[in-house]
Amino acid sequence: MKLYKKLKENLIYVLMLCVFAIMSIWSMLTPIWVDDWRSIINGVPLNFSQIVQAQIEGYFTWSGRVWGEGISRILVTLPRPIWGILNGLVFLLLSLFMLKLVNKKIVNSKSAVINYIFIIVSLFLLTPDFGQVFLWTNGSGNYLWTTTINLLFVYLFLNVDKFKNGYKLATYIAMIPISIISGWCNETTGGAVLIFLLGTVIINLINGDKLKFNYKKICIVLLYVVSYIILLIAPGNSVRAKALNADFIHKSLFLKLSIRIPQINDFISNYMIWILVVFVGLLVLNVFLIKNIQRIETSILWVISGLAAFYALMLSPALDVTANRIFFTGFIFIIIGTINLIPRIFENVNLNMIITFSLITLIGITALKVTTGIIDSEKTNIAIKHRYAYISNEKNHLKNKKIIYVPPLEYIGNTKYSVDYGTMRDLETNQTDGLWLYPNSEYEIMYGVPKILLKK
């Protein structure tokens, strides 16, 4: 009974520990894949100065995402156990910031536990391209890590003036580098955050608050905006756009929108529709029963900002509709807005029954999906590791041969929890001399061999 009482009293912390352990181990077991190969040359990971140089060059030749790509490259160079622990920690931080933006205090209250369970269920069950966002090293650096940094920025921005004087000053100082990194992370996240911050000002004015001149916050936001602009105007963005979809650039505005809007609508229909239905249901419940106007306004703002992150891609030449990870930040914002509307009133028997039934059902579905996903993910991981071991062995016996012929992967992921799901680009069987062929050339650079081809 004492053990049960202690578990009940610390349930939320037990849940956090379990989440951290699961994601750390899962990350450790996941090998590098696709874009991760760029950070290894002839079997040797890039050092820090090489990574810095690569990101500077990349800003002018491929992408403005200096920080996201830079974080990803550093993570690739780490031993996998260290990478796993760090990634598990950032996943935990993501869930904690989501909770803190819904519950002001992380305590073992019934409300906090329920909200945290819904957050974890949402992340594990509903995240599009789970493996590419959370387990793939490059994807995690570009999406999980950057979104977490931005949620940290939003949380600090909203709460910094509530801290005690000593902590307040230290927080403002810490927000200077955080704002620079956050604004420079990626295009959709920066736009969504700025819309949310502007929306909070508008809501406060509507509610009768006087517009206060806080020069420290203004400076912080300006730093964020400048960093975001530097990201957007990167010369590499246009280079990448021309390389990936030169035809799209020259289309009229109408044609661009007629292509992109249906693609974004399809994503929402396939992955977000039930979340939005739940949001509308909870919104109606709050409007007519609970009537917490402040919570309603904040939730609507989160959802609007999330949808804005989706439709910000309407004019993007580089939009890959098969890579749902690009919608990750918008997904997170909408989840926060939805969970924020979950009732905190537990005296109502009917509400308690609905919440309990929803929790039990979602936990059961999540357990089924994730256990299947873990097995599928590990089968994929084993196949990829066998591929790498085969190439390494063949390299040791290469001698005078110039070509290593590699068999197809033994297994390809069937669920979104596998790192190669939806992005499968296996080796090609033929390659003309001197022609850069992806991903053959990436393998060749990573292992330092003349030529690698897929067996016919």
CSV table of C-alpha atoms in Angstrom, one decimal:
chain,number,residue,atom,x,y,z
A,1,MET,CA,0.0,0.0,0.0
A,2,LYS,CA,2.9,2.4,0.8
A,3,LEU,CA,4.4,1.8,-2.7
A,4,TYR,CA,1.0,2.4,-4.3
A,5,LYS,CA,0.5,5.6,-2.3
A,6,LYS,CA,4.0,6.8,-3.4
A,7,LEU,CA,3.4,6.0,-7.0
A,8,LYS,CA,0.0,7.8,-6.9
A,9,GLU,CA,1.6,10.9,-5.2
A,10,ASN,CA,4.4,11.0,-7.9
A,11,LEU,CA,2.5,9.6,-10.9
A,12,ILE,CA,3.3,12.5,-13.2
A,13,TYR,CA,7.1,12.1,-12.4
A,14,VAL,CA,6.9,8.4,-13.0
A,15,LEU,CA,5.3,9.0,-16.4
A,16,MET,CA,8.1,11.5,-17.3
A,17,LEU,CA,10.8,9.0,-16.3
A,18,CYS,CA,9.1,6.3,-18.5
A,19,VAL,CA,8.9,8.7,-21.4
A,20,PHE,CA,12.5,9.7,-21.1
A,21,ALA,CA,13.7,6.0,-20.8
A,22,ILE,CA,11.6,4.9,-23.8
A,23,MET,CA,12.7,7.6,-26.1
A,24,SER,CA,16.3,7.5,-25.0
A,25,ILE,CA,16.6,3.7,-25.7
A,26,TRP,CA,14.6,3.9,-28.9
A,27,SER,CA,16.9,6.7,-30.2
A,28,MET,CA,20.0,4.8,-29.2
A,29,LEU,CA,18.9,1.8,-31.3
A,30,THR,CA,18.1,3.9,-34.4
A,31,PRO,CA,21.1,4.1,-36.8
A,32,ILE,CA,22.0,7.1,-38.9
A,33,TRP,CA,20.1,7.4,-42.1
A,34,VAL,CA,19.8,9.5,-45.3
A,35,ASP,CA,21.0,13.1,-44.7
A,36,ASP,CA,23.0,12.0,-41.6
A,37,TRP,CA,25.5,10.5,-44.1
A,38,ARG,CA,26.7,14.0,-45.0
A,39,SER,CA,28.4,14.4,-41.6
A,40,ILE,CA,30.7,11.4,-42.0
A,41,ILE,CA,33.6,11.3,-44.5
A,42,ASN,CA,35.6,8.1,-45.1
A,43,GLY,CA,34.3,6.7,-41.8
A,44,VAL,CA,35.3,9.8,-39.8
A,45,PRO,CA,32.6,12.2,-38.4
A,46,LEU,CA,33.1,15.9,-39.1
A,47,ASN,CA,34.8,17.9,-36.3
A,48,PHE,CA,33.2,21.0,-34.9
A,49,SER,CA,35.1,23.5,-37.1
A,50,GLN,CA,34.2,21.4,-40.2
A,51,ILE,CA,30.5,21.5,-39.1
A,52,VAL,CA,30.7,25.3,-38.7
A,53,GLN,CA,32.3,25.7,-42.1
A,54,ALA,CA,29.7,23.4,-43.7
A,55,GLN,CA,26.9,25.4,-42.2
A,56,ILE,CA,28.3,28.7,-43.4
A,57,GLU,CA,28.7,27.3,-46.9
A,58,GLY,CA,25.3,25.8,-46.7
A,59,TYR,CA,23.7,29.1,-45.9
A,60,PHE,CA,24.9,30.4,-49.3
A,61,THR,CA,24.5,27.2,-51.3
A,62,TRP,CA,21.6,25.1,-50.0
A,63,SER,CA,19.6,26.2,-46.9
A,64,GLY,CA,19.2,29.0,-44.4
A,65,ARG,CA,18.6,26.6,-41.6
A,66,VAL,CA,22.0,27.0,-40.0
A,67,TRP,CA,21.0,26.1,-36.5
A,68,GLY,CA,18.7,23.2,-37.2
A,69,GLU,CA,21.1,21.6,-39.7
A,70,GLY,CA,24.1,22.4,-37.4
A,71,ILE,CA,22.5,20.8,-34.4
A,72,SER,CA,21.7,17.7,-36.6
A,73,ARG,CA,25.3,17.4,-37.8
A,74,ILE,CA,26.7,17.7,-34.2
A,75,LEU,CA,24.2,14.9,-33.1
A,76,VAL,CA,25.4,12.6,-35.8
A,77,THR,CA,29.0,12.9,-34.6
A,78,LEU,CA,28.1,11.8,-31.1
A,79,PRO,CA,28.3,8.2,-29.8
A,80,ARG,CA,24.8,6.7,-30.2
A,81,PRO,CA,24.3,6.2,-26.4
A,82,ILE,CA,25.0,9.9,-25.8
A,83,TRP,CA,22.8,10.9,-28.8
A,84,GLY,CA,20.0,8.7,-27.4
A,85,ILE,CA,20.1,10.2,-23.9
A,86,LEU,CA,20.1,13.8,-25.3
A,87,ASN,CA,17.3,13.1,-27.7
A,88,GLY,CA,15.2,11.4,-25.0
A,89,LEU,CA,15.8,14.5,-22.8
A,90,VAL,CA,14.7,16.9,-25.5
A,91,PHE,CA,11.6,14.8,-26.2
A,92,LEU,CA,10.8,15.0,-22.5
A,93,LEU,CA,11.4,18.8,-22.6
A,94,LEU,CA,9.0,19.1,-25.5
A,95,SER,CA,6.3,17.4,-23.5
A,96,LEU,CA,7.1,19.5,-20.4
A,97,PHE,CA,6.9,22.8,-22.3
A,98,MET,CA,3.6,21.7,-23.8
A,99,LEU,CA,2.3,20.9,-20.3
A,100,LYS,CA,3.7,24.2,-18.9
A,101,LEU,CA,1.9,26.1,-21.6
A,102,VAL,CA,-1.3,24.4,-20.6
A,103,ASN,CA,-0.8,24.0,-16.8
A,104,LYS,CA,1.0,26.9,-15.1
A,105,LYS,CA,2.6,24.5,-12.5
A,106,ILE,CA,3.9,20.9,-13.0
A,107,VAL,CA,2.6,19.3,-9.9
A,108,ASN,CA,1.0,15.9,-9.3
A,109,SER,CA,-2.5,17.3,-9.6
A,110,LYS,CA,-5.3,15.4,-11.3
A,111,SER,CA,-5.5,18.1,-14.0
A,112,ALA,CA,-1.7,18.0,-14.7
A,113,VAL,CA,-1.7,14.2,-14.9
A,114,ILE,CA,-4.6,14.1,-17.3
A,115,ASN,CA,-3.2,16.8,-19.5
A,116,TYR,CA,0.2,15.1,-19.6
A,117,ILE,CA,-1.2,11.8,-20.5
A,118,PHE,CA,-3.1,13.4,-23.4
A,119,ILE,CA,0.1,15.1,-24.5
A,120,ILE,CA,2.1,11.9,-24.5
A,121,VAL,CA,-0.7,10.0,-26.3
A,122,SER,CA,-0.9,12.8,-28.9
A,123,LEU,CA,2.9,12.7,-29.5
A,124,PHE,CA,3.1,8.9,-29.8
A,125,LEU,CA,-0.2,8.2,-31.5
A,126,LEU,CA,-0.8,11.2,-33.7
A,127,THR,CA,2.5,12.7,-34.8
A,128,PRO,CA,2.9,12.3,-38.6
A,129,ASP,CA,6.2,10.7,-39.6
A,130,PHE,CA,7.0,9.8,-35.9
A,131,GLY,CA,10.3,8.1,-36.8
A,132,GLN,CA,11.5,11.0,-39.0
A,133,VAL,CA,10.7,13.7,-36.5
A,134,PHE,CA,11.9,11.9,-33.2
A,135,LEU,CA,14.3,9.1,-34.1
A,136,TRP,CA,16.0,10.1,-37.3
A,137,THR,CA,19.0,12.2,-36.2
A,138,ASN,CA,18.7,14.9,-38.9
A,139,GLY,CA,14.9,15.1,-38.6
A,140,SER,CA,15.1,15.3,-34.8
A,141,GLY,CA,17.6,18.2,-35.0
A,142,ASN,CA,15.6,20.1,-37.5
A,143,TYR,CA,12.1,19.5,-36.0
A,144,LEU,CA,12.1,18.1,-32.5
A,145,TRP,CA,15.0,20.2,-31.2
A,146,THR,CA,14.1,23.4,-33.0
A,147,THR,CA,10.4,23.2,-32.0
A,148,THR,CA,11.4,22.6,-28.4
A,149,ILE,CA,13.7,25.6,-28.4
A,150,ASN,CA,10.8,27.7,-29.8
A,151,LEU,CA,8.4,26.5,-27.1
A,152,LEU,CA,11.0,27.4,-24.5
A,153,PHE,CA,11.2,30.9,-26.1
A,154,VAL,CA,7.4,31.3,-26.0
A,155,TYR,CA,7.1,30.0,-22.4
A,156,LEU,CA,9.9,32.4,-21.2
A,157,PHE,CA,8.4,35.3,-23.2
A,158,LEU,CA,5.0,34.8,-21.6
A,159,ASN,CA,6.3,34.3,-18.0
A,160,VAL,CA,9.5,36.2,-17.6
A,161,ASP,CA,7.9,39.1,-15.8
A,162,LYS,CA,6.4,36.8,-13.3
A,163,PHE,CA,9.8,35.6,-12.1
A,164,LYS,CA,11.5,37.1,-9.1
A,165,ASN,CA,13.9,40.0,-9.8
A,166,GLY,CA,17.2,38.1,-9.8
A,167,TYR,CA,15.7,35.3,-11.9
A,168,LYS,CA,14.0,37.8,-14.2
A,169,LEU,CA,17.2,39.5,-15.2
A,170,ALA,CA,19.0,36.2,-15.7
A,171,THR,CA,16.1,35.0,-17.8
A,172,TYR,CA,16.1,38.1,-20.0
A,173,ILE,CA,19.9,37.7,-20.6
A,174,ALA,CA,19.4,34.0,-21.5
A,175,MET,CA,16.6,34.9,-23.9
A,176,ILE,CA,19.0,36.9,-26.1
A,177,PRO,CA,20.8,33.8,-27.6
A,178,ILE,CA,17.5,31.8,-27.3
A,179,SER,CA,15.7,34.3,-29.4
A,180,ILE,CA,18.4,34.3,-32.1
A,181,ILE,CA,18.5,30.5,-32.3
A,182,SER,CA,14.7,30.2,-32.2
A,183,GLY,CA,14.1,32.7,-35.0
A,184,TRP,CA,16.7,31.1,-37.2
A,185,CYS,CA,15.4,27.5,-36.8
A,186,ASN,CA,13.0,27.0,-39.7
A,187,GLU,CA,10.5,29.0,-41.8
A,188,THR,CA,7.2,27.6,-40.6
A,189,THR,CA,8.1,27.6,-36.9
A,190,GLY,CA,9.2,31.2,-36.9
A,191,GLY,CA,6.1,32.5,-38.6
A,192,ALA,CA,3.8,30.5,-36.3
A,193,VAL,CA,5.6,31.9,-33.2
A,194,LEU,CA,5.4,35.5,-34.4
A,195,ILE,CA,1.7,35.1,-35.1
A,196,PHE,CA,1.1,33.7,-31.7
A,197,LEU,CA,3.0,36.5,-29.9
A,198,LEU,CA,1.1,39.2,-32.0
A,199,GLY,CA,-2.1,37.4,-31.1
A,200,THR,CA,-1.4,37.6,-27.4
A,201,VAL,CA,-0.9,41.3,-27.6
A,202,ILE,CA,-4.2,41.7,-29.5
A,203,ILE,CA,-6.1,39.5,-27.0
A,204,ASN,CA,-4.7,41.5,-24.1
A,205,LEU,CA,-5.9,44.8,-25.8
A,206,ILE,CA,-9.3,43.3,-26.5
A,207,ASN,CA,-9.6,42.4,-22.8
A,208,GLY,CA,-8.9,45.9,-21.7
A,209,ASP,CA,-5.2,45.7,-20.8
A,210,LYS,CA,-3.2,48.8,-21.5
A,211,LEU,CA,-0.4,48.5,-24.0
A,212,LYS,CA,2.8,48.6,-21.9
A,213,PHE,CA,6.1,49.6,-23.4
A,214,ASN,CA,8.5,46.8,-22.3
A,215,TYR,CA,11.7,47.7,-24.0
A,216,LYS,CA,13.4,44.4,-23.0
A,217,LYS,CA,10.6,42.3,-24.6
A,218,ILE,CA,10.6,44.5,-27.6
A,219,CYS,CA,14.3,44.0,-28.1
A,220,ILE,CA,13.9,40.2,-27.6
A,221,VAL,CA,11.2,40.1,-30.3
A,222,LEU,CA,13.3,42.2,-32.6
A,223,LEU,CA,16.2,39.8,-32.3
A,224,TYR,CA,13.8,37.0,-33.1
A,225,VAL,CA,12.4,38.8,-36.2
A,226,VAL,CA,15.9,39.7,-37.4
A,227,SER,CA,17.1,36.1,-37.1
A,228,TYR,CA,13.9,34.9,-38.9
A,229,ILE,CA,14.6,37.4,-41.7
A,230,ILE,CA,18.2,36.2,-42.0
A,231,LEU,CA,16.8,32.7,-42.3
A,232,LEU,CA,14.3,33.7,-45.0
A,233,ILE,CA,16.8,35.7,-47.2
A,234,ALA,CA,19.5,33.0,-47.2
A,235,PRO,CA,20.9,32.7,-50.8
A,236,GLY,CA,20.9,29.0,-50.4
A,237,ASN,CA,17.1,28.9,-50.2
A,238,SER,CA,16.8,30.0,-53.9
A,239,VAL,CA,19.5,27.6,-54.9
A,240,ARG,CA,17.7,24.8,-53.3
A,241,ALA,CA,14.3,25.8,-54.7
A,242,LYS,CA,15.8,25.9,-58.3
A,243,ALA,CA,17.4,22.5,-57.8
A,244,LEU,CA,14.3,20.8,-56.4
A,245,ASN,CA,11.5,22.5,-58.3
A,246,ALA,CA,12.6,25.1,-60.8
A,247,ASP,CA,9.4,24.9,-62.8
A,248,PHE,CA,7.3,25.9,-59.7
A,249,ILE,CA,9.2,29.2,-59.3
A,250,HIS,CA,8.0,30.5,-62.7
A,251,LYS,CA,4.4,29.6,-62.3
A,252,SER,CA,1.8,32.4,-61.7
A,253,LEU,CA,0.6,33.1,-58.2
A,254,PHE,CA,-2.8,31.4,-59.0
A,255,LEU,CA,-1.1,28.3,-60.3
A,256,LYS,CA,1.2,28.1,-57.2
A,257,LEU,CA,-1.8,28.4,-54.8
A,258,SER,CA,-3.9,25.9,-56.9
A,259,ILE,CA,-1.1,23.3,-56.5
A,260,ARG,CA,-0.1,23.9,-52.8
A,261,ILE,CA,-3.5,24.6,-51.1
A,262,PRO,CA,-5.0,21.2,-52.1
A,263,GLN,CA,-1.8,19.5,-51.0
A,264,ILE,CA,-1.9,21.2,-47.6
A,265,ASN,CA,-5.7,20.5,-47.3
A,266,ASP,CA,-5.0,16.8,-48.0
A,267,PHE,CA,-2.5,16.7,-45.1
A,268,ILE,CA,-5.1,18.3,-42.8
A,269,SER,CA,-7.8,15.9,-44.0
A,270,ASN,CA,-5.6,12.9,-43.5
A,271,TYR,CA,-3.8,13.7,-40.3
A,272,MET,CA,-5.5,16.6,-38.5
A,273,ILE,CA,-9.2,16.3,-39.1
A,274,TRP,CA,-10.1,14.3,-36.0
A,275,ILE,CA,-7.9,16.6,-33.8
A,276,LEU,CA,-9.7,19.6,-35.2
A,277,VAL,CA,-13.1,17.9,-34.6
A,278,VAL,CA,-12.1,17.3,-30.9
A,279,PHE,CA,-11.0,20.9,-30.7
A,280,VAL,CA,-14.3,22.2,-31.9
A,281,GLY,CA,-16.2,19.9,-29.5
A,282,LEU,CA,-14.1,21.0,-26.6
A,283,LEU,CA,-14.5,24.6,-27.7
A,284,VAL,CA,-18.3,24.3,-27.8
A,285,LEU,CA,-18.2,22.7,-24.3
A,286,ASN,CA,-16.1,25.6,-23.0
A,287,VAL,CA,-18.2,28.3,-24.6
A,288,PHE,CA,-21.6,27.0,-23.3
A,289,LEU,CA,-20.7,25.2,-20.1
A,290,ILE,CA,-17.3,26.2,-18.6
A,291,LYS,CA,-17.2,29.7,-20.0
A,292,ASN,CA,-13.5,30.3,-19.3
A,293,ILE,CA,-13.0,33.1,-21.9
A,294,GLN,CA,-9.3,33.5,-21.4
A,295,ARG,CA,-8.6,29.8,-22.0
A,296,ILE,CA,-10.9,29.8,-25.0
A,297,GLU,CA,-9.1,32.8,-26.6
A,298,THR,CA,-5.6,31.3,-26.0
A,299,SER,CA,-6.6,28.0,-27.4
A,300,ILE,CA,-8.1,29.5,-30.6
A,301,LEU,CA,-4.8,31.5,-31.0
A,302,TRP,CA,-2.7,28.3,-30.7
A,303,VAL,CA,-4.8,26.6,-33.4
A,304,ILE,CA,-4.8,29.7,-35.7
A,305,SER,CA,-1.0,29.8,-35.3
A,306,GLY,CA,-0.7,26.1,-36.1
A,307,LEU,CA,-2.8,26.4,-39.2
A,308,ALA,CA,-0.8,29.4,-40.3
A,309,ALA,CA,2.3,27.2,-40.0
A,310,PHE,CA,0.7,24.8,-42.5
A,311,TYR,CA,-0.5,27.4,-45.0
A,312,ALA,CA,2.8,29.3,-44.8
A,313,LEU,CA,4.0,26.6,-47.2
A,314,MET,CA,1.6,27.8,-49.9
A,315,LEU,CA,4.3,29.4,-52.0
A,316,SER,CA,7.2,27.0,-51.2
A,317,PRO,CA,8.9,25.5,-54.2
A,318,ALA,CA,10.7,23.0,-52.0
A,319,LEU,CA,7.5,21.5,-50.4
A,320,ASP,CA,7.6,17.7,-50.4
A,321,VAL,CA,4.1,16.5,-49.7
A,322,THR,CA,5.5,13.0,-48.9
A,323,ALA,CA,7.5,14.5,-46.0
A,324,ASN,CA,4.8,15.2,-43.4
A,325,ARG,CA,7.5,16.2,-40.9
A,326,ILE,CA,7.5,19.7,-42.3
A,327,PHE,CA,4.1,20.2,-40.7
A,328,PHE,CA,5.4,19.2,-37.2
A,329,THR,CA,5.3,22.6,-35.5
A,330,GLY,CA,1.8,23.4,-36.7
A,331,PHE,CA,0.7,20.0,-35.3
A,332,ILE,CA,2.3,20.7,-31.9
A,333,PHE,CA,0.6,24.1,-31.7
A,334,ILE,CA,-2.8,22.6,-32.5
A,335,ILE,CA,-2.3,19.9,-29.9
A,336,ILE,CA,-1.5,22.5,-27.3
A,337,GLY,CA,-4.6,24.5,-28.2
A,338,THR,CA,-6.8,21.4,-28.0
A,339,ILE,CA,-5.5,20.1,-24.7
A,340,ASN,CA,-5.8,23.6,-23.2
A,341,LEU,CA,-9.5,23.2,-23.5
A,342,ILE,CA,-9.8,20.0,-21.5
A,343,PRO,CA,-12.1,20.7,-18.5
A,344,ARG,CA,-10.5,21.3,-15.1
A,345,ILE,CA,-13.8,20.8,-13.3
A,346,PHE,CA,-14.0,17.3,-12.0
A,347,GLU,CA,-17.1,17.5,-9.9
A,348,ASN,CA,-19.3,16.9,-13.0
A,349,VAL,CA,-19.9,13.1,-13.1
A,350,ASN,CA,-20.6,13.1,-16.9
A,351,LEU,CA,-17.5,15.0,-17.7
A,352,ASN,CA,-15.4,12.7,-15.5
A,353,MET,CA,-16.9,9.7,-17.4
A,354,ILE,CA,-16.1,11.2,-20.8
A,355,ILE,CA,-12.5,12.1,-19.8
A,356,THR,CA,-11.9,8.7,-18.2
A,357,PHE,CA,-13.3,6.8,-21.2
A,358,SER,CA,-11.3,8.9,-23.6
A,359,LEU,CA,-8.1,8.3,-21.7
A,360,ILE,CA,-8.5,4.6,-21.4
A,361,THR,CA,-9.4,4.2,-25.1
A,362,LEU,CA,-6.6,6.4,-26.3
A,363,ILE,CA,-4.0,4.7,-24.1
A,364,GLY,CA,-5.1,1.3,-25.4
A,365,ILE,CA,-4.9,2.4,-29.0
A,366,THR,CA,-1.6,4.0,-28.4
A,367,ALA,CA,-0.2,0.8,-26.8
A,368,LEU,CA,-1.3,-1.2,-29.8
A,369,LYS,CA,0.2,1.2,-32.4
A,370,VAL,CA,3.4,1.8,-30.6
A,371,THR,CA,4.2,-1.8,-29.8
A,372,THR,CA,3.7,-2.7,-33.4
A,373,GLY,CA,5.8,0.4,-34.4
A,374,ILE,CA,8.7,-0.5,-32.1
A,375,ILE,CA,8.9,-4.0,-33.6
A,376,ASP,CA,8.7,-2.5,-37.2
A,377,SER,CA,11.3,0.1,-36.3
A,378,GLU,CA,13.7,-2.4,-34.8
A,379,LYS,CA,13.4,-4.7,-37.9
A,380,THR,CA,14.2,-1.6,-40.0
A,381,ASN,CA,17.2,-0.7,-37.8
A,382,ILE,CA,18.6,-4.2,-38.0
A,383,ALA,CA,18.3,-4.2,-41.8
A,384,ILE,CA,20.1,-0.8,-42.0
A,385,LYS,CA,22.9,-2.0,-39.7
A,386,HIS,CA,23.4,-5.1,-41.7
A,387,ARG,CA,23.7,-2.9,-44.8
A,388,TYR,CA,26.4,-0.8,-43.1
A,389,ALA,CA,28.2,-3.9,-41.8
A,390,TYR,CA,28.2,-5.5,-45.3
A,391,ILE,CA,29.7,-2.4,-46.9
A,392,SER,CA,32.4,-2.1,-44.2
A,393,ASN,CA,33.3,-5.8,-44.7
A,394,GLU,CA,33.4,-5.4,-48.5
A,395,LYS,CA,35.6,-2.3,-48.1
A,396,ASN,CA,38.1,-4.3,-46.1
A,397,HIS,CA,38.4,-6.8,-48.9
A,398,LEU,CA,38.1,-4.3,-51.8
A,399,LYS,CA,41.7,-4.6,-53.0
A,400,ASN,CA,41.8,-3.9,-56.7
A,401,LYS,CA,38.0,-3.9,-57.1
A,402,LYS,CA,36.5,-0.5,-57.8
A,403,ILE,CA,32.9,-1.3,-57.2
A,404,ILE,CA,31.1,-2.7,-54.2
A,405,TYR,CA,27.8,-4.4,-55.1
A,406,VAL,CA,25.3,-4.3,-52.3
A,407,PRO,CA,22.1,-6.4,-51.9
A,408,PRO,CA,18.8,-4.7,-51.3
A,409,LEU,CA,17.8,-3.9,-47.7
A,410,GLU,CA,16.5,-7.0,-45.9
A,411,TYR,CA,13.5,-5.1,-44.5
A,412,ILE,CA,11.7,-1.7,-45.2
A,413,GLY,CA,9.6,-0.1,-42.6
A,414,ASN,CA,5.8,-0.4,-42.9
A,415,THR,CA,4.8,2.1,-40.1
A,416,LYS,CA,5.5,5.7,-39.4
A,417,TYR,CA,7.7,4.7,-36.5
A,418,SER,CA,10.5,3.4,-38.8
A,419,VAL,CA,13.2,5.8,-39.7
A,420,ASP,CA,13.0,5.0,-43.5
A,421,TYR,CA,9.2,5.0,-43.8
A,422,GLY,CA,8.0,7.2,-46.6
A,423,THR,CA,11.5,8.3,-47.6
A,424,MET,CA,12.9,5.1,-49.0
A,425,ARG,CA,15.6,5.9,-51.5
A,426,ASP,CA,17.6,2.7,-51.9
A,427,LEU,CA,20.8,2.5,-54.0
A,428,GLU,CA,20.7,2.6,-57.7
A,429,THR,CA,21.9,-0.3,-59.9
A,430,ASN,CA,23.8,1.9,-62.4
A,431,GLN,CA,26.0,5.0,-62.1
A,432,THR,CA,27.8,6.9,-64.9
A,433,ASP,CA,31.4,7.9,-64.0
A,434,GLY,CA,31.6,11.4,-62.6
A,435,LEU,CA,27.8,11.7,-62.0
A,436,TRP,CA,26.5,12.5,-58.6
A,437,LEU,CA,23.9,9.9,-57.9
A,438,TYR,CA,21.9,10.0,-54.6
A,439,PRO,CA,22.1,8.1,-52.4
A,440,ASN,CA,25.0,6.0,-53.9
A,441,SER,CA,27.4,9.0,-53.7
A,442,GLU,CA,26.6,9.6,-50.1
A,443,TYR,CA,27.5,6.1,-49.2
A,444,GLU,CA,30.7,6.3,-51.2
A,445,ILE,CA,31.8,9.5,-49.3
A,446,MET,CA,30.8,8.1,-46.0
A,447,TYR,CA,32.8,4.9,-46.4
A,448,GLY,CA,35.5,6.3,-48.7
A,449,VAL,CA,35.1,3.8,-51.5
A,450,PRO,CA,35.3,4.4,-55.3
A,451,LYS,CA,31.8,3.2,-56.2
A,452,ILE,CA,28.8,1.5,-54.5
A,453,LEU,CA,25.9,0.0,-56.6
A,454,LEU,CA,22.9,-2.1,-55.8
A,455,LYS,CA,23.0,-5.7,-57.0
A,456,LYS,CA,20.8,-6.4,-59.9
